[in-house]
Structures are given as structure tokens and as C-alpha cells.
XYZ file of N, CA and C in Angstrom:
516
model
N 0.827 -1.206 0.000
C 0.000 0.000 0.000
C 0.862 1.257 0.000
N 0.387 2.273 -0.673
C 1.115 3.538 -0.709
C 0.433 4.619 0.121
N -0.733 4.344 0.637
C -1.453 5.308 1.462
C -1.410 4.871 2.921
N -1.061 5.769 3.812
C -1.003 5.405 5.219
C -2.411 5.261 5.805
N -2.472 4.596 6.939
C -3.748 4.504 7.651
C -4.077 3.077 8.024
N -5.221 2.918 8.701
C -5.684 1.604 9.119
C -6.311 0.879 7.947
N -5.993 -0.399 7.825
C -6.497 -1.228 6.727
C -7.157 -2.474 7.312
N -8.174 -2.985 6.608
C -8.874 -4.214 7.001
C -9.022 -5.106 5.793
N -8.979 -6.394 6.051
C -9.212 -7.379 4.993
C -9.861 -8.605 5.637
N -10.569 -9.376 4.840
C -11.229 -10.600 5.325
C -10.547 -11.787 4.675
N -10.074 -12.710 5.495
C -9.468 -13.938 5.038
C -10.494 -15.047 5.209
N -10.744 -15.782 4.146
C -11.758 -16.828 4.216
C -11.141 -18.154 3.808
N -11.384 -19.176 4.638
C -10.922 -20.532 4.345
C -12.038 -21.276 3.641
N -11.682 -21.999 2.587
C -12.664 -22.751 1.817
C -12.438 -24.249 2.012
N -13.533 -24.988 2.084
C -13.466 -26.443 2.210
C -13.206 -27.092 0.868
N -13.282 -28.457 0.877
C -12.975 -29.225 -0.329
C -13.869 -28.864 -1.502
N -15.104 -28.558 -1.270
C -16.039 -28.250 -2.354
C -16.119 -26.749 -2.641
N -15.229 -25.992 -2.053
C -15.215 -24.558 -2.288
C -16.160 -23.778 -1.400
N -16.751 -24.456 -0.424
C -17.649 -23.777 0.498
C -16.856 -23.169 1.647
N -17.257 -21.960 2.107
C -16.564 -21.340 3.238
C -16.666 -22.223 4.489
N -15.525 -22.427 5.165
C -15.519 -23.218 6.401
C -15.006 -22.395 7.580
N -14.569 -21.197 7.346
C -14.076 -20.346 8.425
C -13.414 -19.127 7.843
N -13.045 -18.254 8.709
C -12.383 -17.049 8.244
C -11.939 -16.175 9.395
N -11.302 -15.110 9.052
C -10.822 -14.171 10.047
C -10.751 -12.780 9.423
N -10.897 -11.783 10.251
C -10.722 -10.404 9.816
C -9.311 -9.980 10.178
N -8.612 -9.457 9.192
C -7.244 -8.979 9.397
C -7.267 -7.467 9.487
N -6.537 -6.940 10.431
C -6.443 -5.480 10.610
C -4.984 -5.089 10.768
N -4.653 -3.932 10.258
C -3.289 -3.435 10.400
C -3.196 -1.985 10.007
N -2.058 -1.429 10.269
C -1.806 -0.032 9.910
C -0.663 0.022 8.924
N -0.806 0.883 7.933
C 0.243 1.106 6.951
C 0.997 2.367 7.364
N 2.294 2.206 7.559
C 3.157 3.325 7.916
C 4.124 3.551 6.770
N 4.257 4.787 6.335
C 5.153 5.097 5.219
C 5.982 6.330 5.553
N 7.160 6.463 4.895
C 7.906 7.715 5.029
C 7.242 8.788 4.183
N 7.488 10.031 4.532
C 6.950 11.139 3.743
C 8.035 12.204 3.608
N 8.474 12.416 2.369
C 9.535 13.386 2.099
C 8.941 14.766 1.837
N 9.522 15.761 2.491
C 9.177 17.158 2.249
C 10.471 17.893 1.921
N 10.507 18.585 0.787
C 11.704 19.295 0.346
C 11.393 20.783 0.284
N 12.239 21.601 0.943
C 12.075 23.058 0.902
C 13.440 23.721 0.763
N 13.515 24.793 0.018
C 12.517 25.287 -0.916
C 12.498 24.423 -2.173
N 11.457 24.583 -2.978
C 11.316 23.806 -4.223
C 11.904 24.541 -5.423
N 12.411 25.763 -5.194
C 13.127 26.482 -6.250
C 14.180 27.382 -5.613
N 15.300 27.521 -6.315
C 16.393 28.386 -5.867
C 16.798 29.291 -7.018
N 17.045 30.563 -6.711
C 17.576 31.492 -7.699
C 18.902 32.030 -7.181
N 19.926 31.874 -7.975
C 21.239 32.388 -7.640
C 21.384 33.749 -8.313
N 21.193 34.804 -7.540
C 21.321 36.174 -8.042
C 22.659 36.731 -7.558
N 23.148 37.734 -8.217
C 24.399 38.392 -7.831
C 25.599 37.458 -7.836
N 25.585 36.450 -8.702
C 26.732 35.549 -8.814
C 27.836 36.231 -9.606
N 29.054 35.792 -9.364
C 30.220 36.336 -10.052
C 30.881 35.199 -10.828
N 31.188 35.450 -12.098
C 31.815 34.433 -12.944
C 33.068 33.893 -12.254
N 33.145 32.564 -12.155
C 34.300 31.901 -11.558
C 34.243 31.751 -10.047
N 33.271 32.367 -9.400
C 33.140 32.246 -7.950
C 31.934 31.376 -7.619
N 32.027 30.622 -6.522
C 30.971 29.685 -6.136
C 30.018 30.322 -5.139
N 28.721 30.210 -5.434
C 27.659 30.628 -4.517
C 26.988 29.363 -4.002
N 26.523 29.396 -2.763
C 25.917 28.209 -2.156
C 24.548 28.537 -1.575
N 23.607 27.606 -1.741
C 22.296 27.681 -1.113
C 21.968 26.294 -0.572
N 21.028 26.231 0.367
C 20.711 24.967 1.031
C 19.273 24.561 0.753
N 19.094 23.273 0.441
C 17.779 22.658 0.314
C 17.662 21.673 1.482
N 16.527 21.707 2.180
C 16.322 20.825 3.326
C 15.320 19.732 2.976
N 15.685 18.488 3.310
C 14.798 17.334 3.136
C 14.367 16.905 4.527
N 13.047 16.819 4.745
C 12.498 16.407 6.042
C 11.671 15.144 5.875
N 11.691 14.300 6.917
C 10.830 13.125 6.955
C 9.661 13.440 7.878
N 8.497 13.686 7.300
C 7.297 13.969 8.092
C 6.403 12.739 8.171
N 6.975 11.585 7.809
C 6.219 10.329 7.835
C 6.409 9.567 9.135
N 6.013 8.276 9.088
C 5.995 7.441 10.289
C 7.153 6.458 10.387
N 7.884 6.231 9.299
C 9.013 5.303 9.299
C 10.202 5.960 8.604
N 11.354 5.313 8.648
C 12.586 5.862 8.114
C 12.474 6.226 6.628
N 12.995 7.405 6.298
C 13.058 7.890 4.920
C 14.493 7.728 4.437
N 14.657 7.172 3.249
C 15.992 7.028 2.655
C 16.149 8.010 1.506
N 17.246 8.768 1.538
C 17.626 9.608 0.400
C 18.460 8.721 -0.502
N 17.918 8.404 -1.667
C 18.600 7.466 -2.565
C 19.692 8.149 -3.362
N 19.393 9.317 -3.890
C 20.394 10.054 -4.666
C 19.857 11.433 -4.994
N 20.760 12.276 -5.447
C 20.378 13.566 -6.014
C 21.123 13.702 -7.326
N 20.496 14.349 -8.271
C 21.131 14.531 -9.566
C 20.452 15.664 -10.305
N 20.843 15.842 -11.550
C 20.330 16.944 -12.357
C 19.771 16.428 -13.663
N 18.716 17.081 -14.130
C 18.189 16.806 -15.455
C 18.960 17.700 -16.410
N 19.516 17.106 -17.451
C 20.286 17.876 -18.408
C 21.748 17.944 -17.998
N 22.524 18.592 -18.825
C 23.960 18.701 -18.601
C 24.292 20.147 -18.292
N 24.370 20.479 -17.023
C 24.716 21.833 -16.624
C 25.755 21.765 -15.514
N 27.035 21.703 -15.871
C 28.090 21.537 -14.874
C 28.292 22.738 -13.953
N 27.574 23.838 -14.208
C 27.708 24.999 -13.323
C 27.035 24.763 -11.970
N 26.108 23.781 -11.911
C 25.448 23.430 -10.658
C 26.030 22.133 -10.117
N 26.143 22.035 -8.805
C 26.564 20.794 -8.168
C 25.866 20.701 -6.810
N 25.838 19.492 -6.250
C 25.212 19.293 -4.947
C 26.105 18.393 -4.114
N 26.230 18.736 -2.843
C 26.981 17.911 -1.913
C 25.988 17.029 -1.168
N 26.154 15.713 -1.304
C 25.261 14.769 -0.647
C 25.446 14.865 0.865
N 24.369 14.712 1.628
C 24.517 14.738 3.084
C 25.191 13.456 3.564
N 25.842 13.518 4.718
C 26.497 12.325 5.263
C 25.460 11.331 5.777
N 24.303 11.823 6.213
C 23.250 10.951 6.719
C 22.150 10.851 5.671
N 22.007 9.676 5.053
C 20.989 9.499 4.027
C 19.779 8.729 4.527
N 19.753 8.386 5.803
C 18.594 7.728 6.417
C 18.033 8.668 7.475
N 16.779 9.079 7.284
C 16.167 10.040 8.191
C 15.056 9.377 8.989
N 15.171 9.416 10.302
C 14.121 8.907 11.178
C 12.909 9.832 11.067
N 11.722 9.380 11.487
C 10.567 10.286 11.493
C 10.913 11.577 12.250
N 10.626 12.713 11.622
C 10.952 14.009 12.210
C 12.355 14.487 11.888
N 13.179 13.635 11.259
C 14.561 14.006 10.947
C 14.665 14.838 9.687
N 15.816 15.459 9.516
C 16.053 16.273 8.324
C 17.514 16.210 7.923
N 17.774 16.534 6.654
C 19.126 16.607 6.114
C 19.215 17.825 5.213
N 20.406 18.403 5.144
C 20.639 19.567 4.292
C 21.453 19.170 3.077
N 21.013 19.651 1.919
C 21.744 19.466 0.675
C 22.342 20.808 0.292
N 23.643 20.854 0.148
C 24.328 22.082 -0.237
C 24.389 22.146 -1.765
N 23.669 23.109 -2.351
C 23.640 23.279 -3.804
C 24.579 24.434 -4.138
N 25.522 24.163 -5.040
C 26.493 25.184 -5.420
C 26.330 25.566 -6.887
N 26.605 26.841 -7.152
C 26.547 27.383 -8.510
C 27.838 28.129 -8.769
N 28.557 27.736 -9.830
C 29.791 28.403 -10.223
C 29.663 28.767 -11.698
N 29.243 30.010 -11.995
C 29.051 30.389 -13.396
C 30.382 30.458 -14.145
N 30.335 30.004 -15.398
C 31.523 30.067 -16.250
C 31.458 31.231 -17.232
N 30.271 31.841 -17.359
C 30.112 33.051 -18.163
C 28.933 33.838 -17.591
N 28.590 34.941 -18.248
C 27.566 35.842 -17.707
C 26.144 35.360 -17.942
N 25.928 34.403 -18.815
C 24.597 33.989 -19.231
C 23.771 33.409 -18.072
N 22.505 33.803 -17.997
C 21.586 33.224 -17.014
C 21.307 31.772 -17.413
N 21.218 30.877 -16.443
C 21.008 29.461 -16.724
C 19.881 28.899 -15.856
N 19.366 27.744 -16.293
C 18.322 27.038 -15.548
C 18.650 25.552 -15.534
N 18.230 24.869 -14.464
C 18.409 23.420 -14.360
C 17.365 22.891 -13.389
N 17.235 21.579 -13.337
C 16.351 20.941 -12.370
C 17.148 19.892 -11.616
N 17.153 20.015 -10.292
C 17.774 19.011 -9.448
C 16.682 18.028 -9.027
N 16.992 16.739 -9.014
C 16.042 15.711 -8.603
C 16.538 15.071 -7.306
N 15.672 15.055 -6.286
C 15.967 14.370 -5.027
C 15.169 13.071 -5.043
N 15.860 11.929 -4.987
C 15.189 10.631 -5.018
C 15.117 10.047 -3.615
N 13.898 9.556 -3.250
C 13.663 9.002 -1.918
C 12.885 7.692 -2.023
N 12.660 7.072 -0.879
C 11.832 5.862 -0.831
C 10.386 6.173 -0.443
N 9.994 7.443 -0.482
C 8.605 7.823 -0.232
C 7.780 7.311 -1.419
N 6.848 6.367 -1.191
C 6.130 5.782 -2.325
C 5.268 6.779 -3.096
N 4.910 7.898 -2.490
C 4.095 8.903 -3.181
C 4.925 10.034 -3.760
N 6.204 10.061 -3.455
C 7.047 11.187 -3.842
C 8.478 10.697 -4.041
N 8.683 9.802 -4.997
C 10.000 9.184 -5.160
C 11.015 10.084 -5.850
N 10.575 10.958 -6.720
C 11.460 11.882 -7.442
C 10.928 13.295 -7.262
N 11.615 14.083 -6.450
C 11.156 15.428 -6.109
C 12.013 16.452 -6.861
N 11.392 17.244 -7.763
C 12.171 18.234 -8.514
C 12.369 19.530 -7.724
N 13.548 20.119 -7.896
C 13.856 21.440 -7.343
C 14.361 22.281 -8.514
N 13.671 23.379 -8.822
C 14.053 24.257 -9.936
C 15.221 25.142 -9.516
N 16.231 25.210 -10.379
C 17.409 26.041 -10.133
C 17.537 27.047 -11.267
N 17.857 28.278 -10.919
C 18.073 29.292 -11.951
C 19.080 30.313 -11.456
N 19.579 31.090 -12.397
C 20.480 32.186 -12.041
C 20.077 33.419 -12.824
N 20.453 34.545 -12.305
C 20.338 35.777 -13.071
C 21.662 35.948 -13.808
N 21.743 36.945 -14.648
C 22.980 37.200 -15.372
C 24.105 37.430 -14.372
N 25.216 36.744 -14.549
C 26.346 36.845 -13.619
C 27.178 38.086 -13.902
N 27.918 38.494 -12.915
C 28.810 39.643 -13.004
C 30.225 39.149 -13.272
N 30.970 39.934 -14.027
C 32.381 39.639 -14.255
C 33.188 40.679 -13.504
N 34.056 40.226 -12.625
C 34.951 41.147 -11.913
C 36.309 41.157 -12.588
N 36.797 42.360 -12.876
C 38.125 42.520 -13.462
C 38.903 43.444 -12.553
N 40.043 42.997 -12.108
C 40.875 43.829 -11.243
C 42.220 44.038 -11.922
N 42.654 45.300 -11.998
C 43.948 45.648 -12.577
C 44.785 46.246 -11.468
N 45.949 45.691 -11.242
C 46.868 46.216 -10.223
C 48.195 46.559 -10.888
N 48.693 47.735 -10.617
C 50.025 48.106 -11.089
C 50.761 48.658 -9.885
N 51.912 48.109 -9.632
C 52.660 48.513 -8.449
C 54.074 48.892 -8.852
N 54.548 50.015 -8.350
C 55.969 50.341 -8.430
C 56.372 50.866 -7.063
N 57.541 51.339 -6.936
C 58.047 51.737 -5.625
C 57.221 52.838 -4.982
N 56.586 53.716 -5.789
C 55.900 54.870 -5.216
C 54.389 54.805 -5.308
N 53.826 54.016 -6.251
C 52.401 54.103 -6.523
C 51.774 52.721 -6.660
N 50.584 52.548 -6.078
C 49.770 51.366 -6.337
C 48.436 51.855 -6.863
N 48.020 51.342 -8.002
C 46.751 51.726 -8.599
C 45.867 50.494 -8.647
N 44.655 50.592 -8.117
C 43.683 49.500 -8.181
C 42.446 50.011 -8.898
N 42.000 49.294 -9.906
C 40.768 49.644 -10.606
C 39.925 48.384 -10.712
N 38.658 48.489 -10.383
C 37.767 47.328 -10.464
C 36.549 47.697 -11.282
N 36.239 46.895 -12.288
C 35.023 47.051 -13.083
C 34.105 45.907 -12.692
N 32.870 46.196 -12.310
C 31.978 45.130 -11.846
C 30.858 44.817 -12.820
N 30.789 45.512 -13.922
C 29.686 45.267 -14.843
C 30.198 45.332 -16.267
N 30.869 44.268 -16.705
C 31.478 44.244 -18.020
C 30.926 43.045 -18.780
N 30.498 43.266 -20.006
C 30.004 42.172 -20.842
C 31.134 41.654 -21.718
N 30.962 40.420 -22.205
C 31.945 39.856 -23.117
C 32.082 40.778 -24.321
N 33.289 41.053 -24.723
C 33.547 41.912 -25.866
C 33.659 43.390 -25.517
N 33.313 43.790 -24.298
C 33.436 45.187 -23.888
C 34.911 45.559 -23.759
N 35.189 46.833 -23.977
C 36.527 47.355 -23.772
C 36.535 48.120 -22.467
N 37.529 47.841 -21.658
C 37.660 48.526 -20.369
C 38.920 49.375 -20.434
N 38.762 50.671 -20.124
C 39.924 51.560 -20.098
C 40.242 51.908 -18.669
N 41.487 51.760 -18.311
C 41.937 52.101 -16.953
C 43.090 53.066 -17.099
N 42.963 54.243 -16.508
C 44.042 55.222 -16.536
C 44.993 54.972 -15.379
N 46.267 54.826 -15.695
C 47.274 54.601 -14.673
C 48.236 55.774 -14.740
N 48.240 56.590 -13.669
C 49.114 57.772 -13.700
C 50.599 57.366 -13.662
N 51.398 58.149 -14.361
C 52.840 57.898 -14.379
C 53.488 58.908 -13.443
N 54.200 58.408 -12.456
C 54.939 59.295 -11.557
C 56.304 59.574 -12.165
N 56.713 60.849 -12.142
C 57.920 61.263 -12.772
C 59.071 61.068 -11.932
């Protein structure tokens, strides 16, 4: 059974000619794990190309028996996203685990992906989590040092193909 709750069934014994000769009522309770994943979507805003941003997804067992986290993965091929599996993949009723989702943009383009959390919850075996990013920022730092002068210039909003001009004063 995939639905929790009290269940009843009637067991009937049949004689040689197929006539009922006895029986019993069977009763029992069905206990199942129940996976709850929050949040169900993550947006990585203000990311910087080449730098890693991290967000956390929490998996909770709100069911009556142990919940197993079978695996996590991604739909599609998007290596900019990764997930660190929790050390504890068996959650007792009321237990929770954190999944660390990381995003490391390789260019400025906004991206989307879907992470799948797989569990032994019979009603929720594959739980999708939507992942997205806004356009990433490129940081460019120019440093020039001599005995008398240090010049630092940082551009925080540069697109591919843009020209950046930095004036570096010359000391006489």
C-alpha cells in the first residue's frame, strides 16, 4: 500500500467443495515515510563568474518510518550546478538533512536546471527542485605597483567583448 492509515481485509478458508468453512478479519496499519523538500526552487542572483555561490535545500521526513535519500542529480547537462550529498541518508521520522547546492558560473549567461531528489517515499519518489540564475557579473581587477604608486581599478559590470579603459598615472 502507498497510502497510510488503518487497513482491514477478510481472510476466508474454503473447504474441499469450495464452500466457506471459516475465516478471520485482518487489521493493520500502513506506515510510510513522507519526504518534504524546501525550498522547491532556488535562484542564484548576484553571482560572479568563476566564484561559487551556495544555497541549502532541506529534506524532512514527516512520515511514520525511516526515509531514505537514494540520490540527487540533475536533469540535463549543466556543470555549473553541483550538490553535496549529506552524510546521513537515512532520516528517522521528524529528521532532516541539508543538501548544499552550489553554482559556479563560467560566463555571464543566465542558466536554468532541475535538481532531482530521489527518496523511498512511495508517493514522492522523485522530487524536482528548480534552479536558476540571473545574469552573472564579471569582476576585473587591474593592479600596477611600483616603488611609489599602487593603482587599483575594479570594473563590476562588463560584458563579453566590452573594452575597459583604466588610466594609470605615471609618476615622474
